[in-house]
CSV table of C-alpha atoms in Angstrom, one decimal:
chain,number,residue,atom,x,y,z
A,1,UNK,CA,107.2,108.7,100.6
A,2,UNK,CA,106.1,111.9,103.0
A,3,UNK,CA,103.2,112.4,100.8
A,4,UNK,CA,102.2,109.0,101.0
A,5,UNK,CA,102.3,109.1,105.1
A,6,UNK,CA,100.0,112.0,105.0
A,7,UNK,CA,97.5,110.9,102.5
A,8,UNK,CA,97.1,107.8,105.3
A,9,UNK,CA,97.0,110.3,108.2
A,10,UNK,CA,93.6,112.2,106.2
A,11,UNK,CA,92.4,108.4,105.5
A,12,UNK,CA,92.3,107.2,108.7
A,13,UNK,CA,90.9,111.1,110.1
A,14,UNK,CA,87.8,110.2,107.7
A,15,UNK,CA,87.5,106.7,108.6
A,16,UNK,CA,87.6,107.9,112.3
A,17,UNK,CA,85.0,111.1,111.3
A,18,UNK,CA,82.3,108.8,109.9
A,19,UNK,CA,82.2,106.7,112.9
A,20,UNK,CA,81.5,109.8,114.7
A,21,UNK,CA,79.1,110.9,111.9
A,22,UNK,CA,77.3,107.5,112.7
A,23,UNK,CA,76.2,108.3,115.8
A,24,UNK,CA,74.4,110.7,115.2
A,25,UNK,CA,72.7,108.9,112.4
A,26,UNK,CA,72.2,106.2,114.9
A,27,UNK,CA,70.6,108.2,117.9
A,28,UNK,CA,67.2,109.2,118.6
A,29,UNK,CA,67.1,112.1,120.7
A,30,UNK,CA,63.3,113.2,121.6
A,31,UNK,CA,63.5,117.0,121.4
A,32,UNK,CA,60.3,117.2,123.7
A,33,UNK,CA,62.4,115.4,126.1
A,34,UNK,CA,64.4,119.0,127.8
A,35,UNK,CA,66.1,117.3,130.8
A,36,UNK,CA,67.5,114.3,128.5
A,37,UNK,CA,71.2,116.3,128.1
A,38,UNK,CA,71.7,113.3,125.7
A,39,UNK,CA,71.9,115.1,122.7
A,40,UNK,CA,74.3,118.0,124.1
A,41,UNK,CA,77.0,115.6,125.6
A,42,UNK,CA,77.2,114.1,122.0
A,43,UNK,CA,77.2,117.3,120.3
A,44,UNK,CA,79.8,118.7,122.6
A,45,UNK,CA,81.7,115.8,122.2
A,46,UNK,CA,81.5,115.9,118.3
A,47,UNK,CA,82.8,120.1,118.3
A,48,UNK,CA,85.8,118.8,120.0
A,49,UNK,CA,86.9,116.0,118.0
A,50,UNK,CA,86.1,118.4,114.8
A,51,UNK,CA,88.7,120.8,116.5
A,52,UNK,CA,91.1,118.2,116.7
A,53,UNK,CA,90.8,117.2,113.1
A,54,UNK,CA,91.3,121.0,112.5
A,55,UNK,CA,94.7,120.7,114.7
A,56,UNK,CA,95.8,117.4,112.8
A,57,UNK,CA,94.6,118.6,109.1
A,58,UNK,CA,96.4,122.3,109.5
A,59,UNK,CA,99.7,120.7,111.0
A,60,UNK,CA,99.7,118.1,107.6
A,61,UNK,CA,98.7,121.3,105.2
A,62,UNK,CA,102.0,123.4,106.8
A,63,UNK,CA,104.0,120.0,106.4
A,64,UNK,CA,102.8,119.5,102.5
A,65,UNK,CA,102.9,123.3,102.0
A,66,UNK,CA,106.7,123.6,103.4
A,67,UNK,CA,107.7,120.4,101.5
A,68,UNK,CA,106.4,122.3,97.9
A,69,UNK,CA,109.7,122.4,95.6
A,70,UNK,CA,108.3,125.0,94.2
A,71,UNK,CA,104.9,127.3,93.3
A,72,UNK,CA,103.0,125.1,91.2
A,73,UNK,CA,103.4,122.4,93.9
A,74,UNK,CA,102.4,124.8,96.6
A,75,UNK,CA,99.7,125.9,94.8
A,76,UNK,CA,98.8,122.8,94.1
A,77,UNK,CA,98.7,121.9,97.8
A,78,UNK,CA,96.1,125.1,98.3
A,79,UNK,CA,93.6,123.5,95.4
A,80,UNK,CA,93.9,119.9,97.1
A,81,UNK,CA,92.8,121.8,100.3
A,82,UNK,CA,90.2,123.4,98.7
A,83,UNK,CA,87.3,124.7,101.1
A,84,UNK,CA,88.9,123.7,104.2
A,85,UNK,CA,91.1,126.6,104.0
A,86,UNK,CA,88.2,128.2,104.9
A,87,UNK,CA,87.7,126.6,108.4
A,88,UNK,CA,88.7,129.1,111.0
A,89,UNK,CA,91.0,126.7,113.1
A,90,UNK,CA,93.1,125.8,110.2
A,91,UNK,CA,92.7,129.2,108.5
A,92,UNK,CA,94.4,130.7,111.5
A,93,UNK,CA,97.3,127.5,111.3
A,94,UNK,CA,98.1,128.3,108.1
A,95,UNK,CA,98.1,132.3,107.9
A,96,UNK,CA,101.6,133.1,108.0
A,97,UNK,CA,102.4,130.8,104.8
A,98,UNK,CA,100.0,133.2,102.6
A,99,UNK,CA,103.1,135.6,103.6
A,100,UNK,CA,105.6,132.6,102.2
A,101,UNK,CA,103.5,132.0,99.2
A,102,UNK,CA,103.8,135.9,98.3
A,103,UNK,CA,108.0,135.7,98.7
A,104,UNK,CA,108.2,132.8,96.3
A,105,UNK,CA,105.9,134.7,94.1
A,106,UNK,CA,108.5,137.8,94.0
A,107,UNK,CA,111.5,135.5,93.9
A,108,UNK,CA,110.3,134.0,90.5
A,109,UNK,CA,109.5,137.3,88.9
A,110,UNK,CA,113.0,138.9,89.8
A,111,UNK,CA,114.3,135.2,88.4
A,112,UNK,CA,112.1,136.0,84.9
A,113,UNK,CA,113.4,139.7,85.3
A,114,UNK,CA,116.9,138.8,85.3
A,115,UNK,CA,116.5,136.0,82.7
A,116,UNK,CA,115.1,139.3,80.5
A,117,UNK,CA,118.1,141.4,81.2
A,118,UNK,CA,120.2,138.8,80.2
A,119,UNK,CA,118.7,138.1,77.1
A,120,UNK,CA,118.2,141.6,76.3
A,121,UNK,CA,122.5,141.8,76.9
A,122,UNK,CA,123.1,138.7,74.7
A,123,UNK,CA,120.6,140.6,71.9
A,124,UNK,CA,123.0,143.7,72.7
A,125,UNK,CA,126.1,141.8,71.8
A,126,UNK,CA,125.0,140.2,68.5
A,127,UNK,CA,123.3,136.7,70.0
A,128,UNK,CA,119.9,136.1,68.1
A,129,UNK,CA,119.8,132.2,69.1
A,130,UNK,CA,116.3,131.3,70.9
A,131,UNK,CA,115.2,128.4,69.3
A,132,UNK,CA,116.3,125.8,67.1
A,133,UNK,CA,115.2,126.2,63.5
A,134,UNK,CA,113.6,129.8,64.3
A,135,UNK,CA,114.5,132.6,62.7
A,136,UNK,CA,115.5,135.8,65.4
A,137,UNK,CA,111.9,137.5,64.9
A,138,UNK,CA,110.1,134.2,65.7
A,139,UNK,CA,112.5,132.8,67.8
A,140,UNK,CA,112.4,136.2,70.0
A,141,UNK,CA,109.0,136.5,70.1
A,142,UNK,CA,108.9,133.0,71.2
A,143,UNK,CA,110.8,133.7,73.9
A,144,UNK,CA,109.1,136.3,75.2
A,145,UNK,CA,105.9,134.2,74.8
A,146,UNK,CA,107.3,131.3,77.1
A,147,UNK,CA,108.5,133.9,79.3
A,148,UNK,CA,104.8,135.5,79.8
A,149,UNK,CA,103.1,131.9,80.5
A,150,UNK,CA,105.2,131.1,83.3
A,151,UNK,CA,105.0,134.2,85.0
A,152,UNK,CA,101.0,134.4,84.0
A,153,UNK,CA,100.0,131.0,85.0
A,154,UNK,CA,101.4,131.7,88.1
A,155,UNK,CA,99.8,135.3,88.5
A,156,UNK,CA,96.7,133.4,87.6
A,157,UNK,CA,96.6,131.3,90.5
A,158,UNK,CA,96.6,133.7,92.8
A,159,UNK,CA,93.5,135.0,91.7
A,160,UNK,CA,91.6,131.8,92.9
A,161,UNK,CA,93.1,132.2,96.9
A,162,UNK,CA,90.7,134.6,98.2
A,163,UNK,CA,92.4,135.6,101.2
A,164,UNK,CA,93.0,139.0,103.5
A,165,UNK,CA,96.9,138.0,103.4
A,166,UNK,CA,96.7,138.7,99.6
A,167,UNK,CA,95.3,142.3,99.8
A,168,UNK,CA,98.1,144.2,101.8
A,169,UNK,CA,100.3,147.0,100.9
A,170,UNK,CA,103.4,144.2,100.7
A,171,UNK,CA,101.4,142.3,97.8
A,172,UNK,CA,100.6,145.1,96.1
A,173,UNK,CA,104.0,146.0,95.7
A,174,UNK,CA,104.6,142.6,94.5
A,175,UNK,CA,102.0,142.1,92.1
A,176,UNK,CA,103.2,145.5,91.0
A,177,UNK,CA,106.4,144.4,89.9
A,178,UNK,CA,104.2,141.5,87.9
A,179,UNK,CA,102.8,144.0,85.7
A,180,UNK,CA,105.7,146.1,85.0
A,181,UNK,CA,108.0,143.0,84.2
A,182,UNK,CA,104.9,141.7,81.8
A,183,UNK,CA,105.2,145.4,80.1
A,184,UNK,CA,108.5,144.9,79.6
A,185,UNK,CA,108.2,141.9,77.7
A,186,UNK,CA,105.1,143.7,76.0
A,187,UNK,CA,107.3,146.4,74.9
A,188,UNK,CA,110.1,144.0,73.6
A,189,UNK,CA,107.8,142.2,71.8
A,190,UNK,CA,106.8,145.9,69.8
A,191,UNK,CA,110.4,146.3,69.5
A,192,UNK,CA,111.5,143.2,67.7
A,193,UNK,CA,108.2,143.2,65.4
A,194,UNK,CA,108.4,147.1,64.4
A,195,UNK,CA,112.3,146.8,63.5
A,196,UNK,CA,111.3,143.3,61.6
A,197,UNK,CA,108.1,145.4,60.2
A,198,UNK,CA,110.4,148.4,58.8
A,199,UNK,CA,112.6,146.9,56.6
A,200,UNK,CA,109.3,143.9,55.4
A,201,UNK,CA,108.5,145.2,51.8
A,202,UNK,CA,111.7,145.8,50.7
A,203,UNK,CA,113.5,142.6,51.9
A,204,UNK,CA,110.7,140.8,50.6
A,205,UNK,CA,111.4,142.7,46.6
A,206,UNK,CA,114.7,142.1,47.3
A,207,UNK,CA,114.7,138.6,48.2
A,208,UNK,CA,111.4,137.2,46.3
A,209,UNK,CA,112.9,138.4,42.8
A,210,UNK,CA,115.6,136.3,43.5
A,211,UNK,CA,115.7,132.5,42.2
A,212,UNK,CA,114.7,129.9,44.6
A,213,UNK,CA,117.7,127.9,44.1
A,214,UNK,CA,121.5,128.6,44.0
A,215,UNK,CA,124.8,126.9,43.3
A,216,UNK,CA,127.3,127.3,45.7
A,217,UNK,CA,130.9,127.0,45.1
A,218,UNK,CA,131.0,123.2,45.0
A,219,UNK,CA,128.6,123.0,42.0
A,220,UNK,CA,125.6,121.5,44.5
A,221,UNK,CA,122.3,123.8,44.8
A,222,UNK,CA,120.9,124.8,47.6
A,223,UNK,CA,117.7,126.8,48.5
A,224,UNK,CA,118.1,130.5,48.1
A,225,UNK,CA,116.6,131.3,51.5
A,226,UNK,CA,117.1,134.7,53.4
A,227,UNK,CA,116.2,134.7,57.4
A,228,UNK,CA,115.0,138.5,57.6
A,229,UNK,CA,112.2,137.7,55.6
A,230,UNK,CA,110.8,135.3,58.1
């Protein structure tokens, strides 16, 4: 419903800039003409209703960027945006949120770290559940995937806001921790393979000889299928 208000507040702005576009396809100034000051009143006119669009289009980019449930949807806001980001009135409106957009940036990778920890403490205690009909080398590696693409699409998107707020010390430090979570996943991601690696020829003469069905205890077969070969 808020969204809804706004995209009729930016309707009725362009409705109201194209009349004032008109009238200056409309006029007919004679530039040999110097003491006709028609041209400058209308031009002076038009720089100060362009600064008031500036006012009314930064304060409904801070309401939409403040209402963003979350990253995606803020950065979402910025793309809608687009090159007006740009315009020095509403660049200056909107700076501090750059600062904002960096904090829920650091909050979701210490979420994604500590969703690592505790997966790494459930591998710990003999928990190799991930996925539902994966084994625990796929199903890890899975994880770890699904793990990398949220923090990485998100990374990612920073890379298309060119902006001086982006380039301090502070977002260093949190870009930082970006890299060292997504070597962490790197190196847990060497870990399950190598130990799954290891053992690969010999499970697989162990377990290939084998027939492919067996009778259980019940006299029904079933297939003679080992996990740590998969």
């Amino acid at each position: 419903m808020r969204g809804k208000i706004l995209s009729e507040e930016i309707h009725i702005m362009n409705e109201e800039f194209q009349e004032i576009w008109r009238v200056f396809q409309e006029s007919k100034y004679d530039p040999l003409d110097y003491r006709n000051m028609e041209f400058l009143h209308d031009y002076k006119r038009y720089t100060q209703q362009m600064n008031a669009f500036d006012h009314h289009l930064a304060n409904i980019l801070n309401v939409a960027f403040n209402e963003s449930n979350g990253l995606d949807s803020a950065f979402k806001v910025l793309q809608i945006f687009g090159s007006l980001l740009e315009r020095p009135i509403i660049n200056s409106l909107f700076y501090p949120n750059y600062a904002v957009l960096l904090s829920m940036f650091e909050k979701e990778i210490n979420c994604c770290k500590k969703i690592y920890h505790n997966q790494k403490q459930e591998l710990s205690n003999g928990c190799d559940v991930l996925h539902k009909n994966m084994p625990f080398t796929a199903g890890n590696l899975k994880w770890s995937q699904e793990l990398r693409d949220r923090i990485l699409g998100q990374r990612t998107s920073f890379k298309h806001v060119n902006h001086q707020a982006l380039q301090t010390d502070e977002a260093s430090l949190v870009f930082q921790k970006c890299d060292e979570l997504l070597q962490l996943l790197d190196k847990h991601d060497n870990e399950i393979y190598t130990a799954w690696a290891n053992n690969l020829n010999f499970l697989c003469e162990s377990h290939l000889n084998q027939p492919i069905l067996r009778g259980d205890e019940h006299g029904f077969f079933e297939v003679n299928f080992n996990h740590q070969v998969t």
